[in-house]
Amino acid sequence: MSSRIIPVQPFDYVVFGATGDLTKRKLVPALYHRFVDGQFDEQSHIIGVSRTQLSDEEFRTLVRDSIKQFVEKEYQDKATIDRFVSICSYVANDVSNSENWADLGKVLRDSPKVIRAFYLAIAPDLFGPTCDFISKKKLYRRDARVVIEKPLGHDLESSIAINDEVSKIFKEDQVYRIDHYLGKETVQNLLALRFGNILFEPIWNSAHIDHVQITVAESVGAGTRGYYDESGALRDMVQNHIIQLLCLVAMEPPASDDANALRDEKLKVLRSLKPIIGSEVAKTTVRGQYRGGSVDGNAVAAYQEELPEEKQGSRTETFVAIKAEIENWRWANVPFYIRTGKRLPTRASEIVIQFRNIPHSMFDHAEGAPSANRLVIRIQPDEGVKLFLMIKDPGPGGMRLREVPLNLSFADTFTERTPEAYERLLLDVIRGQQTLFMRRDELEAAWAWVDPIRDAWDAASDAPQNYMAGTWGPTASIALIERDGRTWHEDSN
Ligand code: BG6
């Protein structure tokens, strides 16, 4: 089976921050893959912009290096790379300075047939000035698009300020706020699973679901990214990626896959999230910070040891667990346990839908008590879906029940390469398809939910609890779920 490649309209993709890490690691490899697949050709242009003085040729060398480093070897065909770099050019421009914008103007094509997109892979405090210059220097068009990415603020107020700045120039239907989790194949698959099958929707509610778990575990550390210490796991992962996953699990079926139909439903979930405030924060949230330990058999340093001297004593959390609740008919009394952390034993992201037990068992005790069904949606790695069911243990000797997973492994089922999230998202911008991007009101509702938790933590006298690198976070996060008579899902099958 091969995936359908639908070519997009020719475009001028302007990437501000073209010498930065995001461009090198994600944007160039993603665009290259789409080029290899024939989704666009030499009629499209990629224009790198940053402060560094570089010639087109020097920029093309950076592009080649990025492909060499971040694209799988089997896709590195010399002739294709040559064709790809031939559509890349460069303009040196300091976005906070009014000079040099004319050079950018000269390379942009003024044809309604060529889509114009601006990717702001730069610090958020430069979003406003950049949009402003785009307008003042007459590079703005009503059909142009602007792409921005987190951190989109560090709280509700700063997020509103960023959105206000951008929206002075670009209308909401021109703004593409990336949450790269929405571009992941398995995350989109959640929509297919829920709304492309009759099986789940009738039981997707509190009558049949006991609780939901969302885990996004990383074995990497926070490293030396200066940003992380300002952010912490709550802002870095929960406010965006995890809340987006929660919305996709919990939302009502949208009437269509139209961007606003879907985003309206997500917004309703966000607005139904029970606020966690005051004394509730200590009861329903856990924050942790890793100390030294061992991950995959390698000794790793404590978070504090990775920080520069002036940041020593930092109380930034590298782990969060929260018991969230959604106050609506579908989800009343169904907790959503979420957790995420750095330096956990393994990289594993999954959503677990734990169904309720059967109301009555016809089997006697010797035959084994039926376990409640569980649906595990594995986001990464080993992408797939497992539905744990009860079956009869094969063989003679009477009826014995046994739990086995019905296992859909994407690697075994599909032979094609799974595209990276950015591949889909970057071209959705050109298609004008906003479904997988966050709307302003969603983003702000997510901040409104997260802010009181952050405030309570900041006001608390205690520091995050320590956990040893290579473990599943502070013991309090185990207690958080076990207090309710439940356990975090561990897949031994
Ligand atoms: C980013 C966070 O948004 O997502 C990082 O800033 C995190 O801290 C990353 O490591 C995880 O993304 P992925 O795609 O590797 O799960």
Coordinates of C-alpha atoms and ligand atoms in Angstrom, one line a residue:
M1 CA 0.0 0.0 0.0
S2 CA 1.5 3.4 -0.8
S3 CA 0.4 6.7 0.6
R4 CA -1.3 9.3 -1.6
I5 CA 1.0 12.2 -2.5
I6 CA -1.0 15.3 -3.4
P7 CA 1.3 18.0 -4.7
V8 CA 0.8 21.4 -3.2
Q9 CA 0.6 24.8 -4.9
P10 CA 4.1 26.4 -5.5
F11 CA 5.2 28.4 -2.5
D12 CA 7.8 30.9 -1.1
Y13 CA 8.6 29.6 2.4
V14 CA 10.4 32.2 4.4
V15 CA 12.2 30.7 7.4
F16 CA 13.3 33.3 10.0
G17 CA 15.9 31.7 12.3
A18 CA 17.4 29.8 9.3
T19 CA 20.7 29.1 11.0
G20 CA 19.0 27.8 14.2
D21 CA 18.6 24.4 15.7
L22 CA 14.9 23.9 14.8
T23 CA 15.6 24.7 11.1
K24 CA 18.6 22.3 11.0
R25 CA 17.0 19.4 12.9
K26 CA 13.4 19.5 11.9
L27 CA 12.4 22.0 9.2
V28 CA 15.0 21.3 6.5
P29 CA 14.8 17.5 6.9
A30 CA 10.9 17.7 6.8
L31 CA 10.8 19.8 3.7
Y32 CA 13.5 17.6 2.0
H33 CA 11.4 14.5 2.6
R34 CA 8.3 16.1 1.1
F35 CA 10.4 17.2 -1.9
V36 CA 11.7 13.6 -2.3
D37 CA 8.1 12.4 -2.3
G38 CA 7.3 14.9 -5.1
Q39 CA 4.9 17.0 -3.0
F40 CA 6.6 20.1 -4.4
D41 CA 9.3 20.8 -6.9
E42 CA 11.5 23.5 -8.3
Q43 CA 8.6 25.8 -8.7
S44 CA 8.7 26.3 -4.9
H45 CA 11.3 28.3 -3.0
I46 CA 12.7 28.1 0.5
I47 CA 14.2 31.4 1.7
G48 CA 16.3 31.3 4.9
V49 CA 16.6 34.5 6.9
S50 CA 18.8 35.2 9.9
R51 CA 21.3 37.8 11.2
T52 CA 24.4 35.9 10.2
Q53 CA 26.0 37.1 6.9
L54 CA 25.9 34.2 4.5
S55 CA 25.8 33.8 0.8
D56 CA 23.3 31.6 -0.9
E57 CA 26.0 29.0 -1.4
E58 CA 27.0 29.1 2.3
F59 CA 23.4 28.6 3.3
R60 CA 23.0 25.7 0.8
T61 CA 26.0 24.1 2.5
L62 CA 24.2 24.3 5.8
V63 CA 21.1 22.8 4.2
R64 CA 23.2 19.9 2.8
D65 CA 24.8 19.4 6.3
S66 CA 21.4 19.2 7.9
I67 CA 20.2 16.6 5.4
K68 CA 23.4 14.6 5.9
Q69 CA 23.0 14.7 9.6
F70 CA 19.3 14.3 10.1
V71 CA 17.9 12.4 7.1
E72 CA 18.1 8.7 6.9
K73 CA 20.9 7.6 4.6
E74 CA 18.7 5.7 2.2
Y75 CA 17.0 9.0 1.2
Q76 CA 20.2 10.9 0.6
D77 CA 20.4 10.8 -3.1
K78 CA 23.0 13.3 -4.5
A79 CA 20.9 14.4 -7.5
T80 CA 17.8 15.0 -5.4
I81 CA 19.8 16.9 -2.8
D82 CA 21.3 19.1 -5.6
R83 CA 17.8 19.8 -6.9
F84 CA 16.5 20.5 -3.4
V85 CA 19.3 23.0 -2.5
S86 CA 18.8 24.7 -5.8
I87 CA 15.5 26.0 -4.5
C88 CA 17.0 27.3 -1.2
S89 CA 18.3 30.9 -1.0
Y90 CA 19.3 33.2 1.8
V91 CA 18.8 36.7 3.0
A92 CA 20.8 38.2 5.9
N93 CA 18.4 40.3 7.9
D94 CA 18.1 41.3 11.5
V95 CA 14.4 41.1 12.2
S96 CA 14.6 43.7 15.0
N97 CA 16.1 46.2 12.6
S98 CA 14.3 48.0 9.9
E99 CA 17.2 47.7 7.3
N100 CA 17.7 44.9 4.8
W101 CA 14.0 44.0 4.4
A102 CA 14.2 45.2 0.8
D103 CA 16.4 42.2 0.0
L104 CA 13.7 39.8 1.2
G105 CA 11.2 41.7 -0.8
K106 CA 13.2 41.2 -3.9
V107 CA 13.3 37.4 -3.7
L108 CA 9.6 37.0 -2.9
R109 CA 7.4 36.4 -5.9
D110 CA 4.4 38.6 -6.3
S111 CA 2.0 36.2 -7.8
P112 CA -1.3 35.1 -6.3
K113 CA -0.4 31.6 -7.6
V114 CA 2.6 31.4 -5.2
I115 CA 1.7 30.8 -1.6
R116 CA 3.6 33.0 0.8
A117 CA 4.4 31.6 4.2
F118 CA 6.6 33.0 7.0
Y119 CA 7.9 30.5 9.6
L120 CA 9.1 32.3 12.7
A121 CA 11.7 30.0 14.1
I122 CA 12.9 32.8 16.4
A123 CA 12.4 33.9 20.0
P124 CA 8.8 34.9 20.8
D125 CA 9.7 38.4 21.8
L126 CA 10.7 38.9 18.1
F127 CA 7.3 37.7 16.7
G128 CA 5.7 41.1 17.2
P129 CA 8.5 43.2 15.6
T130 CA 8.9 40.7 12.7
C131 CA 5.2 40.8 11.9
D132 CA 5.3 44.5 12.1
F133 CA 8.1 44.8 9.6
I134 CA 6.5 42.2 7.3
S135 CA 3.6 44.7 7.1
K136 CA 5.5 47.9 7.0
K137 CA 7.9 46.6 4.4
K138 CA 4.9 45.5 2.3
L139 CA 5.6 41.8 2.4
Y140 CA 2.2 41.1 3.9
R141 CA -0.6 39.7 1.8
R142 CA -4.0 38.8 3.0
D143 CA -3.4 35.3 1.8
A144 CA 0.0 34.9 3.4
R145 CA 0.5 32.6 6.4
V146 CA 2.6 32.9 9.5
V147 CA 3.8 29.9 11.5
I148 CA 4.7 30.3 15.2
E149 CA 5.7 27.8 17.8
K150 CA 6.1 27.5 21.5
P151 CA 7.0 28.9 23.9
L152 CA 3.9 30.9 23.1
G153 CA 4.1 32.7 26.4
H154 CA 4.9 31.5 29.9
D155 CA 1.5 32.2 31.3
L156 CA -1.9 33.4 30.1
E157 CA -1.0 37.0 30.2
S158 CA 2.2 36.7 28.2
S159 CA 0.4 34.4 25.8
I160 CA -2.3 37.0 25.2
A161 CA 0.4 39.6 24.6
I162 CA 2.1 37.5 22.0
N163 CA -1.2 36.7 20.2
D164 CA -2.1 40.4 20.3
E165 CA 1.1 41.4 18.7
V166 CA 0.8 38.8 15.9
S167 CA -2.9 39.5 15.4
K168 CA -2.2 43.2 14.8
I169 CA -1.0 42.1 11.3
F170 CA -2.2 38.5 10.7
K171 CA -5.9 37.4 11.0
E172 CA -6.6 34.2 12.9
D173 CA -7.1 32.3 9.7
Q174 CA -3.5 33.1 8.7
V175 CA -1.9 32.1 12.0
Y176 CA -0.6 28.5 12.3
R177 CA 0.4 27.7 15.9
I178 CA 2.4 24.5 15.9
D179 CA 2.1 21.8 18.5
H180 CA 4.2 19.2 16.8
Y181 CA 2.3 16.4 18.7
L182 CA -0.7 17.1 16.5
G183 CA 1.4 16.3 13.4
K184 CA 2.4 12.8 14.7
E185 CA 0.8 10.0 12.7
T186 CA -0.3 8.1 15.8
V187 CA -1.9 11.2 17.3
Q188 CA -3.9 11.7 14.1
N189 CA -4.7 8.0 14.3
L190 CA -6.6 8.7 17.5
L191 CA -9.1 10.5 15.4
A192 CA -9.3 7.6 12.9
L193 CA -9.7 5.1 15.8
R194 CA -12.4 7.1 17.6
F195 CA -14.4 8.4 14.7
G196 CA -13.7 5.9 11.9
N197 CA -15.0 2.9 13.9
I198 CA -18.4 2.2 15.3
L199 CA -17.0 0.1 18.1
F200 CA -15.6 2.6 20.4
E201 CA -17.9 5.7 20.4
P202 CA -20.9 4.0 22.1
I203 CA -18.7 3.0 25.1
W204 CA -16.5 6.0 25.1
N205 CA -18.0 7.5 28.3
S206 CA -18.1 7.3 32.1
A207 CA -20.6 4.4 32.0
H208 CA -17.9 2.2 30.4
I209 CA -14.5 3.9 31.0
D210 CA -13.0 3.8 34.5
H211 CA -10.2 6.2 33.9
V212 CA -7.7 7.4 31.3
Q213 CA -3.9 7.6 31.6
I214 CA -1.6 9.7 29.4
T215 CA 2.1 9.2 29.8
V216 CA 4.8 11.0 27.8
A217 CA 8.0 9.6 29.2
E218 CA 11.5 10.6 28.0
S219 CA 14.8 9.1 28.9
V220 CA 16.7 12.1 27.8
G221 CA 17.6 14.8 30.4
A222 CA 16.8 18.5 30.2
G223 CA 20.3 19.0 29.1
T224 CA 21.8 22.5 28.9
R225 CA 18.8 24.1 27.1
G226 CA 18.6 27.4 29.0
Y227 CA 14.9 27.7 28.1
Y228 CA 14.0 24.5 30.0
D229 CA 14.9 25.9 33.4
E230 CA 12.6 28.8 32.8
S231 CA 9.9 26.6 31.6
G232 CA 9.8 23.2 33.5
A233 CA 7.8 20.2 32.5
L234 CA 4.4 21.8 33.2
R235 CA 4.9 24.5 30.6
D236 CA 7.1 22.5 28.3
M237 CA 4.9 19.4 27.9
V238 CA 1.6 19.6 29.8
Q239 CA 0.3 23.0 28.7
N240 CA 0.6 22.0 25.1
H241 CA 1.3 18.4 24.0
I242 CA -0.4 16.5 26.8
I243 CA -3.4 18.8 27.0
Q244 CA -3.8 18.4 23.2
L245 CA -3.8 14.6 23.6
L246 CA -6.3 14.8 26.4
C247 CA -8.6 16.9 24.2
L248 CA -8.5 14.4 21.4
V249 CA -9.4 11.6 23.7
A250 CA -12.1 13.5 25.5
M251 CA -13.8 15.7 22.8
E252 CA -17.2 15.1 21.4
P253 CA -17.3 13.8 17.7
P254 CA -16.9 16.9 15.5
A255 CA -19.3 17.2 12.6
S256 CA -16.5 17.3 10.1
D257 CA -12.7 17.6 9.9
D258 CA -13.0 21.2 9.2
A259 CA -10.5 23.1 11.3
N260 CA -13.0 25.0 13.4
A261 CA -15.4 22.1 13.9
L262 CA -12.5 20.1 15.5
R263 CA -11.1 23.0 17.4
D264 CA -14.5 24.0 18.8
E265 CA -14.8 20.5 20.3
K266 CA -11.3 20.7 21.8
L267 CA -12.1 24.1 23.3
K268 CA -15.2 22.7 25.0
V269 CA -13.0 20.1 26.7
L270 CA -10.5 22.7 27.8
R271 CA -13.3 24.8 29.3
S272 CA -14.7 21.8 31.1
L273 CA -11.4 20.9 32.8
K274 CA -12.0 21.2 36.5
P275 CA -9.8 24.0 37.8
I276 CA -7.1 22.8 40.1
I277 CA -6.7 25.5 42.6
G278 CA -5.7 26.2 46.3
S279 CA -5.4 23.1 48.4
E280 CA -6.4 20.9 45.5
V281 CA -3.0 21.5 43.9
A282 CA -1.1 19.6 46.6
K283 CA -3.7 16.8 46.5
T284 CA -3.9 16.2 42.8
T285 CA -0.5 17.2 41.4
V286 CA 3.1 15.9 41.9
R287 CA 6.2 17.6 40.7
G288 CA 9.7 16.1 40.7
Q289 CA 13.2 16.8 39.7
Y290 CA 15.7 14.1 38.8
R291 CA 18.9 13.4 40.7
G292 CA 21.7 11.3 39.4
G293 CA 21.0 7.7 38.5
S294 CA 21.3 5.4 35.6
V295 CA 19.4 5.3 32.3
D296 CA 19.8 2.4 29.9
G297 CA 22.8 1.2 31.9
N298 CA 24.6 4.6 31.7
A299 CA 25.3 6.8 34.7
V300 CA 23.6 10.2 34.3
A301 CA 24.0 13.4 36.2
A302 CA 21.4 15.1 38.4
Y303 CA 19.4 18.0 36.8
Q304 CA 21.2 20.4 39.2
E305 CA 24.6 19.3 38.0
E306 CA 23.6 20.1 34.4
L307 CA 22.8 23.7 35.4
P308 CA 25.2 26.6 35.3
E309 CA 26.4 27.8 38.7
E310 CA 24.0 30.8 38.9
K311 CA 21.0 28.4 38.5
Q312 CA 22.0 26.1 41.3
G313 CA 19.2 25.4 43.7
S314 CA 16.7 25.7 40.8
R315 CA 13.2 24.4 41.7
T316 CA 12.2 23.7 38.1
E317 CA 10.3 20.5 37.8
T318 CA 11.5 17.8 35.3
F319 CA 8.5 15.6 36.1
V320 CA 4.8 16.2 36.5
A321 CA 1.9 14.0 37.4
I322 CA -1.7 15.4 37.6
K323 CA -5.1 13.9 38.2
A324 CA -7.3 15.9 35.9
E325 CA -11.0 15.8 35.8
I326 CA -13.5 16.9 33.1
E327 CA -16.7 18.3 34.3
N328 CA -19.3 17.3 31.7
W329 CA -21.8 14.4 31.2
R330 CA -19.5 12.2 29.3
W331 CA -16.6 12.3 31.7
A332 CA -18.1 12.9 35.2
N333 CA -16.0 10.9 37.7
V334 CA -13.5 9.6 35.1
P335 CA -10.1 10.8 36.2
F336 CA -7.5 11.5 33.5
Y337 CA -4.1 10.7 35.1
I338 CA -1.3 12.4 33.2
R339 CA 2.4 12.2 33.7
T340 CA 5.5 13.3 31.9
G341 CA 9.1 13.6 32.8
K342 CA 12.7 13.6 31.7
R343 CA 15.2 10.9 32.6
L344 CA 12.5 8.3 33.1
P345 CA 13.6 4.6 32.3
T346 CA 12.6 4.7 28.7
R347 CA 11.1 6.9 25.9
A348 CA 7.5 5.9 25.8
S349 CA 4.3 7.8 25.1
E350 CA 1.0 6.2 25.3
I351 CA -2.7 6.7 26.1
V352 CA -4.4 4.1 28.1
I353 CA -8.2 3.8 28.1
Q354 CA -9.1 1.6 31.1
F355 CA -12.6 0.3 30.7
R356 CA -14.8 -0.8 33.6
N357 CA -15.1 -4.4 34.6
I358 CA -18.0 -6.5 33.4
P359 CA -21.0 -6.1 35.6
H360 CA -21.3 -9.7 36.5
S361 CA -19.1 -12.8 35.9
M362 CA -20.5 -16.1 34.9
F363 CA -17.2 -17.8 35.6
D364 CA -16.3 -19.3 38.9
H365 CA -13.2 -18.1 40.8
A366 CA -11.1 -21.1 39.9
E367 CA -11.4 -20.0 36.3
G368 CA -9.8 -16.6 37.0
A369 CA -11.6 -13.3 37.4
P370 CA -12.0 -11.4 34.1
S371 CA -9.8 -8.3 34.0
A372 CA -11.3 -5.1 32.7
N373 CA -10.5 -4.4 29.0
R374 CA -7.9 -1.9 28.2
L375 CA -7.1 0.0 25.0
V376 CA -3.5 1.2 24.8
I377 CA -2.6 3.7 22.1
R378 CA 1.1 3.7 21.7
I379 CA 2.2 7.1 20.3
Q380 CA 6.0 6.4 20.2
P381 CA 8.1 4.4 19.8
D382 CA 6.7 1.1 18.6
E383 CA 3.6 2.9 17.3
G384 CA 0.5 0.9 17.5
V385 CA -2.7 0.0 19.2
K386 CA -3.3 -2.8 21.7
L387 CA -6.7 -3.9 22.9
F388 CA -6.4 -6.1 25.9
L389 CA -9.2 -8.7 25.9
M390 CA -10.1 -11.8 27.9
I391 CA -10.0 -15.1 26.1
K392 CA -10.1 -18.8 27.0
D393 CA -6.7 -20.1 27.8
P394 CA -6.3 -22.7 25.0
G395 CA -6.1 -26.4 25.7
P396 CA -8.0 -29.0 27.8
G397 CA -8.5 -28.7 31.6
G398 CA -11.7 -26.6 31.7
M399 CA -12.3 -23.0 31.2
R400 CA -9.6 -20.7 32.3
L401 CA -9.6 -17.0 31.4
R402 CA -6.5 -15.2 30.2
E403 CA -5.8 -11.6 29.2
V404 CA -4.2 -11.1 25.8
P405 CA -3.6 -8.1 23.6
L406 CA -5.1 -7.8 20.2
N407 CA -2.0 -6.1 18.8
L408 CA -1.9 -3.7 15.8
S409 CA 1.7 -2.8 15.3
F410 CA 2.3 -0.1 12.7
A411 CA 5.7 -1.4 11.9
D412 CA 4.4 -4.8 11.1
T413 CA 1.3 -3.6 9.3
F414 CA 2.7 -0.8 7.1
T415 CA 5.8 -0.9 5.1
E416 CA 6.0 2.8 4.3
R417 CA 8.2 5.1 6.3
T418 CA 6.2 7.1 8.9
P419 CA 6.5 10.8 8.1
E420 CA 7.8 13.1 10.9
A421 CA 5.3 15.5 12.4
Y422 CA 6.8 18.5 10.8
E423 CA 6.4 17.1 7.3
R424 CA 2.7 17.1 7.6
L425 CA 2.4 20.4 9.4
L426 CA 4.7 22.4 7.1
L427 CA 2.7 21.4 4.1
D428 CA -0.7 21.8 5.8
V429 CA 0.4 25.5 6.1
I430 CA 0.7 25.7 2.3
R431 CA -2.6 23.9 1.9
G432 CA -4.3 26.3 4.2
Q433 CA -5.4 23.5 6.4
Q434 CA -5.6 24.6 10.0
T435 CA -7.1 21.5 11.6
L436 CA -3.8 20.3 13.2
F437 CA -2.9 23.8 14.6
M438 CA -4.0 25.4 17.8
R439 CA -6.4 28.2 17.7
R440 CA -5.8 31.2 19.9
D441 CA -8.7 30.5 22.3
E442 CA -7.5 26.9 22.8
L443 CA -4.1 28.0 23.7
E444 CA -5.4 30.6 26.1
A445 CA -7.8 28.1 27.7
A446 CA -4.9 25.7 28.3
W447 CA -2.9 28.5 30.0
A448 CA -5.9 29.4 32.1
W449 CA -6.0 25.8 33.4
V450 CA -2.2 25.5 34.0
D451 CA -1.5 28.9 35.6
P452 CA -3.1 28.2 39.0
I453 CA -1.1 25.0 39.3
R454 CA 2.1 26.9 38.5
D455 CA 1.2 29.7 40.9
A456 CA 0.5 27.3 43.7
W457 CA 3.8 25.6 43.2
D458 CA 5.7 28.9 43.0
A459 CA 4.0 30.0 46.3
A460 CA 4.7 26.7 48.1
S461 CA 7.6 26.5 50.5
D462 CA 8.6 23.0 49.3
A463 CA 10.8 22.1 46.4
P464 CA 9.9 19.4 43.8
Q465 CA 10.4 15.9 45.1
N466 CA 13.5 14.1 44.0
Y467 CA 13.5 11.1 41.9
M468 CA 16.4 9.0 40.8
A469 CA 17.1 9.2 37.1
G470 CA 16.0 6.0 35.5
T471 CA 12.9 5.6 37.7
W472 CA 9.2 6.5 37.0
G473 CA 9.3 9.7 39.0
P474 CA 8.7 10.5 42.7
T475 CA 6.9 7.8 44.7
A476 CA 4.2 10.4 45.3
S477 CA 3.2 10.0 41.6
I478 CA 2.6 6.3 42.2
A479 CA 0.6 7.2 45.3
L480 CA -1.4 9.7 43.3
I481 CA -3.0 7.0 41.3
E482 CA -2.8 4.1 43.8
R483 CA -4.8 6.2 46.4
D484 CA -7.7 5.8 44.0
G485 CA -7.2 2.0 43.8
R486 CA -5.6 2.1 40.4
T487 CA -2.1 1.6 39.0
W488 CA -0.1 3.1 36.1
H489 CA -0.2 0.8 33.2
E490 CA 2.9 -1.3 32.6
D491 CA 3.1 -3.3 29.4
S492 CA 4.6 -6.7 29.9
N493 CA 2.9 -8.1 26.8
Ligands
BG6_1 C1 9.3 19.6 22.9 C2 9.8 19.8 24.3 O1 8.2 20.4 22.6 O2 8.9 18.2 22.8 C3 11.0 19.0 24.6 O3 10.2 21.2 24.3 C4 10.6 17.5 24.4 O4 11.5 19.1 25.9 C5 10.0 17.3 23.0 O5 11.8 16.7 24.5 C6 9.4 15.9 22.9 O6 9.0 15.7 21.5 P1 9.1 14.3 20.9 O7 8.5 14.5 19.5 O8 10.5 13.8 20.9 O9 8.2 13.4 21.8

